[in-house]
Coordinates of C-alpha atoms and ligand atoms in Angstrom, one line a residue:
M11 CA 2.4 30.2 -21.7
K12 CA -0.3 27.4 -22.7
D13 CA 1.2 23.7 -22.3
N14 CA -0.9 20.5 -22.1
A15 CA 0.5 17.1 -20.3
D16 CA -1.3 13.5 -19.2
I17 CA 0.1 13.9 -15.8
V18 CA 1.2 17.0 -14.0
I19 CA 3.2 16.6 -10.7
V20 CA 2.8 19.6 -8.0
G21 CA 5.7 19.8 -6.2
G22 CA 9.0 18.4 -6.0
G23 CA 9.5 17.0 -3.1
I24 CA 10.3 12.9 -2.4
W25 CA 6.8 12.2 -3.0
G26 CA 6.5 13.8 -6.2
L27 CA 9.4 12.7 -7.7
S28 CA 9.3 9.4 -6.7
T29 CA 5.6 9.3 -8.3
A30 CA 6.9 10.5 -11.2
Y31 CA 9.7 7.9 -11.9
H32 CA 6.7 5.3 -10.8
V33 CA 4.5 6.8 -13.6
A34 CA 6.9 7.1 -15.3
R35 CA 8.2 3.6 -15.4
T36 CA 5.1 2.2 -16.2
G37 CA 5.2 3.2 -19.6
K38 CA 1.3 3.7 -20.0
A39 CA 1.2 7.3 -18.6
G40 CA 2.2 9.1 -21.5
R41 CA 3.6 13.0 -20.8
I42 CA 4.3 13.8 -17.5
V43 CA 5.9 16.8 -16.1
V44 CA 6.9 17.6 -12.2
L45 CA 6.6 21.3 -11.3
E46 CA 7.9 22.8 -8.2
R47 CA 7.9 26.0 -6.9
N48 CA 11.5 26.0 -5.3
D49 CA 14.6 26.4 -7.4
E50 CA 15.9 23.1 -6.2
L51 CA 14.5 19.8 -5.8
A52 CA 13.6 18.3 -2.5
D53 CA 14.4 21.0 -0.3
E54 CA 11.6 21.6 1.8
T55 CA 10.2 18.8 4.3
T56 CA 12.7 16.0 2.0
R57 CA 15.9 18.2 3.3
Q58 CA 15.3 18.5 7.3
A59 CA 14.7 14.1 7.6
A60 CA 16.5 11.8 9.5
G61 CA 16.1 9.9 6.8
Q62 CA 15.5 6.7 8.8
I63 CA 13.8 3.4 7.3
G64 CA 13.2 1.6 10.0
Q65 CA 10.3 -2.0 9.1
L66 CA 8.9 -2.5 12.2
R67 CA 5.6 -0.9 12.1
S68 CA 1.4 -1.1 13.5
H69 CA 0.5 -2.2 10.3
P70 CA 0.9 -4.5 7.6
V71 CA 0.7 -2.1 4.5
M72 CA 3.0 0.2 6.2
A73 CA 5.3 -3.1 6.9
R74 CA 4.6 -3.8 3.1
A75 CA 5.5 0.1 2.5
V76 CA 8.5 0.1 3.7
G77 CA 10.0 -3.7 2.9
Y78 CA 9.1 -2.5 -0.9
T79 CA 11.1 0.7 -0.4
L80 CA 14.1 -0.8 1.3
D81 CA 14.1 -3.1 -1.7
L82 CA 14.0 -1.0 -4.0
L83 CA 17.0 2.1 -3.2
T84 CA 19.0 -1.1 -2.8
R85 CA 18.4 -2.2 -6.3
F86 CA 18.4 1.5 -7.7
K87 CA 21.6 2.0 -8.7
D88 CA 21.7 -1.0 -10.3
E89 CA 19.4 -0.5 -12.1
T90 CA 19.3 3.3 -13.5
G91 CA 22.5 4.2 -12.8
H92 CA 21.1 7.0 -10.1
D93 CA 22.4 6.7 -6.2
P94 CA 19.8 7.1 -3.8
G95 CA 23.3 6.7 -0.6
I96 CA 21.0 3.8 1.2
R97 CA 23.1 2.7 4.1
T98 CA 22.3 -0.6 5.9
T99 CA 23.4 -0.9 9.4
G100 CA 20.4 -1.9 11.1
S101 CA 18.6 0.0 14.7
L102 CA 18.5 -0.3 18.3
H103 CA 15.5 0.0 19.9
L104 CA 16.6 0.2 22.9
A105 CA 13.7 -0.1 26.3
L106 CA 14.4 1.6 29.8
N107 CA 11.0 0.2 31.3
E108 CA 9.7 -3.6 31.9
R109 CA 6.6 -3.0 29.5
R110 CA 8.9 -1.8 27.1
M111 CA 10.6 -5.0 26.9
A112 CA 7.9 -6.7 27.2
A113 CA 6.5 -4.9 24.4
F114 CA 9.8 -4.9 22.3
E115 CA 9.4 -9.0 22.5
A116 CA 6.2 -9.5 21.8
Q117 CA 6.6 -7.8 18.7
I118 CA 9.4 -10.7 17.7
D119 CA 7.6 -13.1 16.4
A120 CA 5.1 -10.8 14.5
A121 CA 8.1 -8.9 12.6
R122 CA 9.2 -12.0 11.9
A123 CA 6.5 -13.1 9.7
H124 CA 6.9 -10.5 7.7
N125 CA 10.6 -11.6 6.8
I126 CA 12.0 -9.4 9.1
D127 CA 15.5 -10.0 10.8
I128 CA 15.5 -8.8 14.0
E129 CA 16.7 -10.0 18.1
V130 CA 17.1 -9.5 21.4
A131 CA 20.5 -7.7 21.2
D132 CA 22.6 -8.3 24.6
D133 CA 25.3 -5.8 26.5
A134 CA 28.0 -7.0 23.8
L135 CA 25.7 -6.7 20.0
I136 CA 25.7 -2.7 21.9
H137 CA 29.1 -2.6 22.8
R138 CA 30.0 -3.2 19.6
V139 CA 27.5 -1.4 17.1
A140 CA 27.3 1.5 19.7
P141 CA 29.6 2.0 21.8
S142 CA 29.1 5.5 23.4
I143 CA 25.8 3.7 24.5
D144 CA 25.7 3.0 28.2
T145 CA 23.8 0.1 28.5
S146 CA 23.7 0.2 32.7
Q147 CA 20.7 2.8 32.0
L148 CA 18.9 0.2 29.8
T149 CA 16.3 -2.8 30.2
G150 CA 17.3 -4.2 27.7
A151 CA 17.1 -4.0 23.9
I152 CA 16.2 -5.4 20.5
F153 CA 18.0 -5.2 17.6
V154 CA 16.4 -5.0 13.6
H155 CA 19.1 -6.3 11.2
G156 CA 18.3 -4.5 7.5
D157 CA 17.1 -1.2 8.6
G158 CA 18.7 1.7 7.9
Y159 CA 18.7 5.2 6.3
V160 CA 19.7 7.7 3.6
D161 CA 20.2 10.7 2.8
A162 CA 16.4 12.1 1.9
R163 CA 17.5 14.8 -0.9
Q164 CA 19.8 12.7 -2.3
T165 CA 17.4 10.2 -2.6
A166 CA 14.7 12.7 -3.8
L167 CA 17.4 13.7 -6.3
A168 CA 17.9 10.0 -7.6
F169 CA 14.8 9.5 -8.1
A170 CA 14.7 12.9 -10.7
A171 CA 17.0 11.7 -12.3
A172 CA 16.0 8.5 -12.9
A173 CA 12.4 10.1 -13.9
R174 CA 14.2 12.5 -16.2
D175 CA 16.0 9.4 -17.9
L176 CA 12.2 8.4 -18.2
G177 CA 11.5 11.6 -20.2
V178 CA 9.7 13.2 -17.1
D179 CA 9.8 16.8 -17.9
V180 CA 11.2 18.0 -14.3
R181 CA 10.8 21.7 -13.8
T182 CA 11.7 24.3 -10.7
G183 CA 10.5 27.6 -10.2
Q184 CA 7.2 26.6 -11.2
H185 CA 4.9 27.6 -8.4
V186 CA 1.4 26.1 -9.3
N187 CA -1.0 28.7 -8.1
G188 CA -4.2 27.2 -8.8
L189 CA -6.2 24.0 -10.3
T190 CA -8.7 24.0 -14.0
F191 CA -12.1 22.0 -13.7
D192 CA -14.1 21.4 -17.2
A193 CA -17.8 22.1 -17.4
D194 CA -18.7 18.7 -15.3
G195 CA -16.0 19.9 -12.1
R196 CA -13.8 17.4 -13.5
T197 CA -9.9 18.3 -13.3
A198 CA -8.9 19.6 -16.7
G199 CA -4.9 21.3 -15.6
V200 CA -3.3 23.1 -13.3
T201 CA -2.3 27.5 -13.7
T202 CA 1.7 28.5 -12.8
D203 CA 2.8 32.2 -12.4
E204 CA 3.6 31.5 -15.7
G205 CA 0.6 30.3 -17.9
S206 CA -1.5 26.7 -17.8
I207 CA -0.9 23.4 -18.7
D208 CA -3.8 21.0 -19.5
A209 CA -3.4 17.8 -17.6
N210 CA -6.0 14.5 -17.4
H211 CA -4.9 14.0 -14.1
V212 CA -3.3 16.3 -11.4
V213 CA -1.0 14.9 -8.3
I214 CA -0.7 17.2 -5.1
T215 CA 2.0 16.2 -2.9
A216 CA 2.7 19.8 -2.2
G217 CA 4.0 18.9 1.7
P218 CA 2.7 21.0 4.5
W219 CA 1.1 23.5 1.8
T220 CA -1.4 20.9 -0.1
P221 CA -3.8 22.2 1.4
L222 CA -3.6 25.6 -0.1
L223 CA -4.5 24.2 -3.5
A224 CA -7.0 21.1 -2.6
E225 CA -9.3 23.3 -0.8
A226 CA -9.0 25.0 -4.2
A227 CA -10.9 21.6 -5.7
G228 CA -13.3 22.0 -2.6
F229 CA -11.5 19.1 -0.4
T230 CA -9.8 20.0 2.8
P231 CA -7.0 17.3 4.1
P232 CA -7.7 15.7 7.1
S233 CA -4.4 16.9 8.4
H234 CA -2.5 19.4 9.9
G235 CA 1.6 20.7 9.8
I236 CA 3.8 20.0 12.5
R237 CA 7.3 21.7 13.4
L238 CA 9.6 18.2 14.1
Q239 CA 13.1 19.5 14.8
Q240 CA 16.7 17.4 15.3
A241 CA 19.9 18.5 16.0
R242 CA 23.7 17.3 14.6
T243 CA 26.4 17.0 17.1
A244 CA 29.9 17.8 16.2
P245 CA 32.3 14.2 15.4
D246 CA 32.5 11.7 17.7
P247 CA 36.0 10.2 16.9
A248 CA 34.7 6.9 18.5
M249 CA 31.4 6.1 16.5
P250 CA 32.3 4.1 14.5
D251 CA 31.3 4.0 10.4
D252 CA 28.4 1.7 10.5
H253 CA 26.8 2.4 13.7
P254 CA 23.1 1.7 13.3
V255 CA 20.1 3.8 13.8
V256 CA 19.1 4.1 17.6
R257 CA 15.3 4.8 18.7
I258 CA 14.9 5.5 22.3
P259 CA 10.3 5.2 22.4
D260 CA 10.3 6.0 26.2
H261 CA 12.5 9.2 25.8
S262 CA 10.3 9.6 22.5
C263 CA 13.9 10.0 21.1
Y264 CA 15.8 9.0 17.7
L265 CA 19.4 9.6 16.6
R266 CA 21.8 8.2 14.0
P267 CA 25.2 9.0 12.2
E268 CA 25.6 11.5 10.3
H269 CA 29.0 13.1 9.0
G270 CA 30.6 11.6 12.2
G271 CA 28.4 13.0 14.6
Y272 CA 25.1 11.7 15.7
L273 CA 22.1 13.5 14.0
F274 CA 19.2 13.3 17.1
G275 CA 15.6 13.9 16.8
Y276 CA 13.1 14.8 19.8
F277 CA 9.3 14.1 19.6
D278 CA 8.0 16.9 21.7
P279 CA 5.4 16.2 23.9
E280 CA 3.6 19.7 23.6
P281 CA 4.1 20.1 19.8
T282 CA 3.9 23.0 17.7
A283 CA 1.0 23.4 14.8
L284 CA 2.3 25.3 11.5
D285 CA -0.8 25.9 9.0
P286 CA 0.8 27.4 5.6
R287 CA -2.5 28.9 5.7
G288 CA -1.8 31.1 7.9
L289 CA 1.3 32.5 6.9
S290 CA 3.0 34.7 4.5
A291 CA 2.5 32.9 0.8
D292 CA 6.4 32.3 1.1
F293 CA 6.6 31.0 4.1
R294 CA 9.1 28.0 3.4
T295 CA 11.0 25.5 6.1
S296 CA 13.6 27.5 6.4
D297 CA 11.8 29.5 7.4
I298 CA 11.9 28.0 11.0
A299 CA 13.2 28.9 14.0
P300 CA 15.5 26.4 15.3
P301 CA 13.5 25.4 18.5
I302 CA 16.9 25.4 20.6
D303 CA 15.1 24.3 24.0
I304 CA 14.0 22.0 22.9
V305 CA 17.2 20.3 21.1
E306 CA 18.0 20.6 25.2
E307 CA 15.4 18.8 27.1
S308 CA 16.5 15.6 24.1
R309 CA 20.0 16.5 24.9
R310 CA 18.6 15.8 28.6
L311 CA 17.3 12.7 28.1
L312 CA 19.7 11.2 26.1
G313 CA 22.4 12.1 27.9
P314 CA 22.6 9.8 30.3
I315 CA 22.4 6.7 27.7
M316 CA 24.9 8.6 25.5
P317 CA 27.1 11.0 27.1
P318 CA 28.6 12.2 23.6
V319 CA 24.9 13.6 22.6
A320 CA 25.1 16.0 25.6
S321 CA 29.1 16.7 25.7
L322 CA 29.2 17.4 22.5
P323 CA 28.8 20.3 20.8
I324 CA 26.1 20.7 18.2
D325 CA 27.1 22.0 14.8
E326 CA 23.6 22.0 13.0
Y327 CA 20.1 22.7 13.9
R328 CA 17.3 21.2 11.7
Q329 CA 13.9 21.4 11.7
G330 CA 10.8 21.4 9.7
M331 CA 7.1 20.2 9.5
V332 CA 5.5 16.9 9.5
T333 CA 1.9 16.2 8.2
C334 CA -0.1 14.3 10.5
T335 CA -3.5 12.8 10.8
P336 CA -6.1 12.0 13.5
D337 CA -5.2 8.2 12.6
G338 CA -1.9 8.8 12.1
W339 CA -2.2 7.5 8.3
Y340 CA -1.2 9.2 5.1
V341 CA -3.9 11.0 2.9
L342 CA -3.1 9.3 -0.6
G343 CA -5.6 9.0 -3.4
P344 CA -8.5 10.1 -5.6
V345 CA -9.7 13.5 -4.5
P346 CA -13.6 13.2 -4.3
N347 CA -15.5 14.1 -6.8
R348 CA -13.2 16.1 -8.8
G349 CA -12.2 12.7 -11.8
G350 CA -8.5 13.3 -12.3
L351 CA -7.7 14.7 -9.2
W352 CA -5.1 13.3 -7.0
V353 CA -4.1 13.9 -3.9
A354 CA -0.7 12.4 -1.3
T355 CA 0.6 13.9 1.7
A356 CA 0.3 14.1 5.6
C357 CA 3.6 11.7 5.9
A358 CA 3.5 11.2 9.2
A359 CA 6.8 11.8 10.3
M360 CA 7.4 7.9 7.8
G361 CA 7.3 9.7 4.4
I362 CA 11.0 8.6 3.8
A363 CA 10.5 5.3 4.7
G364 CA 7.0 5.1 2.6
S365 CA 8.5 7.1 -0.5
G366 CA 8.9 4.3 -2.8
A367 CA 5.3 2.7 -1.9
V368 CA 3.6 5.9 -2.2
G369 CA 5.0 6.5 -5.9
N370 CA 4.0 2.9 -6.5
W371 CA 0.6 3.3 -5.5
L372 CA 0.0 6.6 -7.0
A373 CA 1.0 5.0 -10.2
Q374 CA -0.6 1.4 -10.3
W375 CA -3.5 3.8 -8.9
M376 CA -3.3 5.9 -12.2
T377 CA -2.9 3.6 -14.7
T378 CA -4.5 0.8 -13.6
G379 CA -7.4 1.7 -11.1
D380 CA -5.9 0.0 -8.2
P381 CA -3.1 0.8 -5.9
G382 CA -2.4 -3.1 -6.0
D383 CA -2.8 -2.3 -1.6
D384 CA -6.1 -2.4 0.1
L385 CA -5.2 1.5 0.6
S386 CA -8.9 2.2 2.4
M387 CA -7.1 3.6 5.6
M388 CA -5.5 5.9 3.6
V389 CA -8.3 7.4 1.5
P390 CA -8.5 11.0 1.6
D391 CA -12.1 11.1 3.0
R392 CA -12.0 8.6 5.5
F393 CA -13.0 11.2 8.3
G394 CA -15.1 12.7 5.8
T395 CA -16.2 16.6 5.8
I396 CA -13.9 18.6 7.9
N397 CA -16.1 21.3 9.9
D398 CA -13.8 21.9 13.0
A399 CA -10.5 22.9 12.3
D400 CA -9.4 23.5 16.1
A401 CA -10.5 19.5 16.4
L402 CA -8.1 18.7 13.5
R403 CA -5.2 20.5 14.7
E404 CA -5.2 18.5 18.5
A405 CA -5.7 15.6 16.6
C406 CA -3.3 16.4 15.0
R407 CA -1.0 17.4 17.0
Q408 CA -2.1 14.3 19.4
T409 CA -1.1 11.8 17.1
C410 CA 3.1 13.8 16.9
A411 CA 2.9 14.0 20.5
S412 CA 2.3 10.8 21.2
Y413 CA 4.5 8.8 18.0
Y414 CA 6.0 6.7 20.6
S415 CA 3.7 6.1 23.0
L416 CA 2.3 2.8 24.4
D417 CA -1.0 4.4 25.2
G418 CA -2.5 5.8 23.0
G419 CA -0.7 5.9 19.5
A420 CA -2.9 6.0 17.3
T421 CA -1.0 4.1 14.9
Y422 CA 2.2 2.4 16.9
S423 CA 2.1 -0.4 18.5
V424 CA 5.8 -1.7 20.2
G425 CA 8.3 -0.9 17.1
A426 CA 9.1 2.7 15.8
R427 CA 7.6 4.1 12.7
T428 CA 10.4 6.3 11.3
Ligands
FAD511 C1 12.6 16.6 11.2 C2 11.9 15.8 11.0 C3 13.1 14.4 10.9 C4 12.4 13.5 9.8 N1 12.4 12.5 9.6 C5 12.0 11.0 9.3 C6 12.3 10.1 8.8 O1 14.0 9.7 10.0 N2 12.4 9.1 8.1 C7 10.6 9.3 7.4 O2 10.4 8.2 6.9 N3 10.4 10.6 7.4 C8 10.7 11.9 8.4 N4 10.5 13.0 8.1 C9 9.3 13.0 7.4 C10 9.8 13.5 5.9 O3 10.6 14.7 5.6 C11 8.6 13.9 4.7 O4 7.8 12.8 5.1 C12 8.7 14.2 3.8 O5 9.7 14.4 3.3 C13 7.9 14.2 2.7 O6 7.8 14.4 1.5 P1 7.0 15.4 0.7 O7 7.2 15.3 -1.1 O8 5.4 14.8 0.9 O9 7.0 16.7 1.2 P2 7.7 18.2 0.5 O10 9.2 17.4 0.7 O11 7.6 18.5 1.9 O12 7.7 17.9 -0.7 C14 7.1 18.8 -0.9 C15 6.4 20.4 -2.1 O13 6.2 21.0 -2.8 C16 6.4 21.6 -3.2 N5 5.4 22.8 -3.7 C17 4.6 23.2 -2.6 N6 3.5 24.3 -3.1 C18 4.2 23.9 -4.5 C19 2.8 24.8 -5.5 N7 2.2 25.5 -5.1 N8 3.7 24.8 -6.5 C20 5.2 23.7 -6.9 N9 5.7 23.5 -6.0 C21 4.3 23.4 -4.6 C22 7.7 22.4 -2.2 O14 8.6 23.3 -2.8 C23 8.3 21.2 -1.4 O15 9.5 21.1 -2.7 C24 11.4 14.2 9.0 C25 10.4 15.2 8.6 C26 11.0 16.3 9.8 C27 10.9 17.4 9.1

């Protein structure tokens, strides 16, 4: 089979599907094809996500990215007819020591400058929105209005449906096994198990599998896959329907409601690095075994603050891979020395929160030459050539481990990034 397109997007996770939707929406791109190797869309990292969308960010570009995504998803159903499943419940950030609380308070003015509605949360507010929290355990808290969460797979499928409405050819069961280049080294298309597709632009949004294709173009992304895990308790009948997202950065934990229970996650201080390049070609996130000991450690930490999380039975374990960089920022933009090849990976466990902006940046960049924001912090070659794979892996593990750290978290200031 031989085919052609203007743009081929490799990977039908939330980033690939948001990109397809945004490029199609410009009306300037011609024929767009999305190729997903699985039989289902958004069945890898995106399916595993907690889907939390938090506005507090340590960099203005990311603050704008999340603001864009929230605004887009809030309007999406009205504008496209497809429901991305957003819940804007707000988020509580709990401080367990004076230093954290001081850092929260110091964030308030900066957040308000970004039009984020934020306040110090007293016990009455906490009891009202999240009655299972034992406030005697807290030094203080802040509440961020307008934060929320999505069912990330539903959001991705909404992007896919809206893209299809705009004429995008979204295909599943299509494994891209290589890239093609013309005599000058410019990108010419992709090969799949069923044939080839010529294209002017190829976008690799293959999540943790991105290096497998990018390296065929001579480019090693400065990122590494890191296991991340969460679990969901059985329903708590006392949980209010509009229970907010709760972040406890001093314990590197977060939680949100799901199916009436608590979906809670933990940034392990010694995270496991996973590299699809060293695993079987068939490796999927569903092959990752539930790290029950780590989930139990997070339950031990959360128990005194939210007793139901420790006492309710676990209904589901959920684990996947996030991709991290040494500096904690996405890897997004043109691949050096390979005209027509683009990459977007290294979601840094905040890829749902930024998913709208990722698609919008790539669409603007490909169709006008300008992403619309200064993305120098994310350009793929910002670390130069990667020569030391071990050092890269360790730096990426450290980024993930220190996600909520007040000391040394590469990009974390005082809020939460998810
Ligand atoms: C436990 C956990 C909790 C998380 N919580 C949050 C959160 O609360 N908030 C947040 O913002 N983010 C969160 N994330 C991160 C979020 O899940 C990711 O940022 C996001 O899903 C990345 O989407 P993606 O499209 O880049 O990758 P993926 O969803 O992995 O999509 C990549 C796709 O490419 C396909 N593919 C790979 N290779 C090929 C090939 N050769 N040919 C064709 N297709 C291919 C794959 O099958 C896959 O479908 C969490 C992640 C985990 C694991």
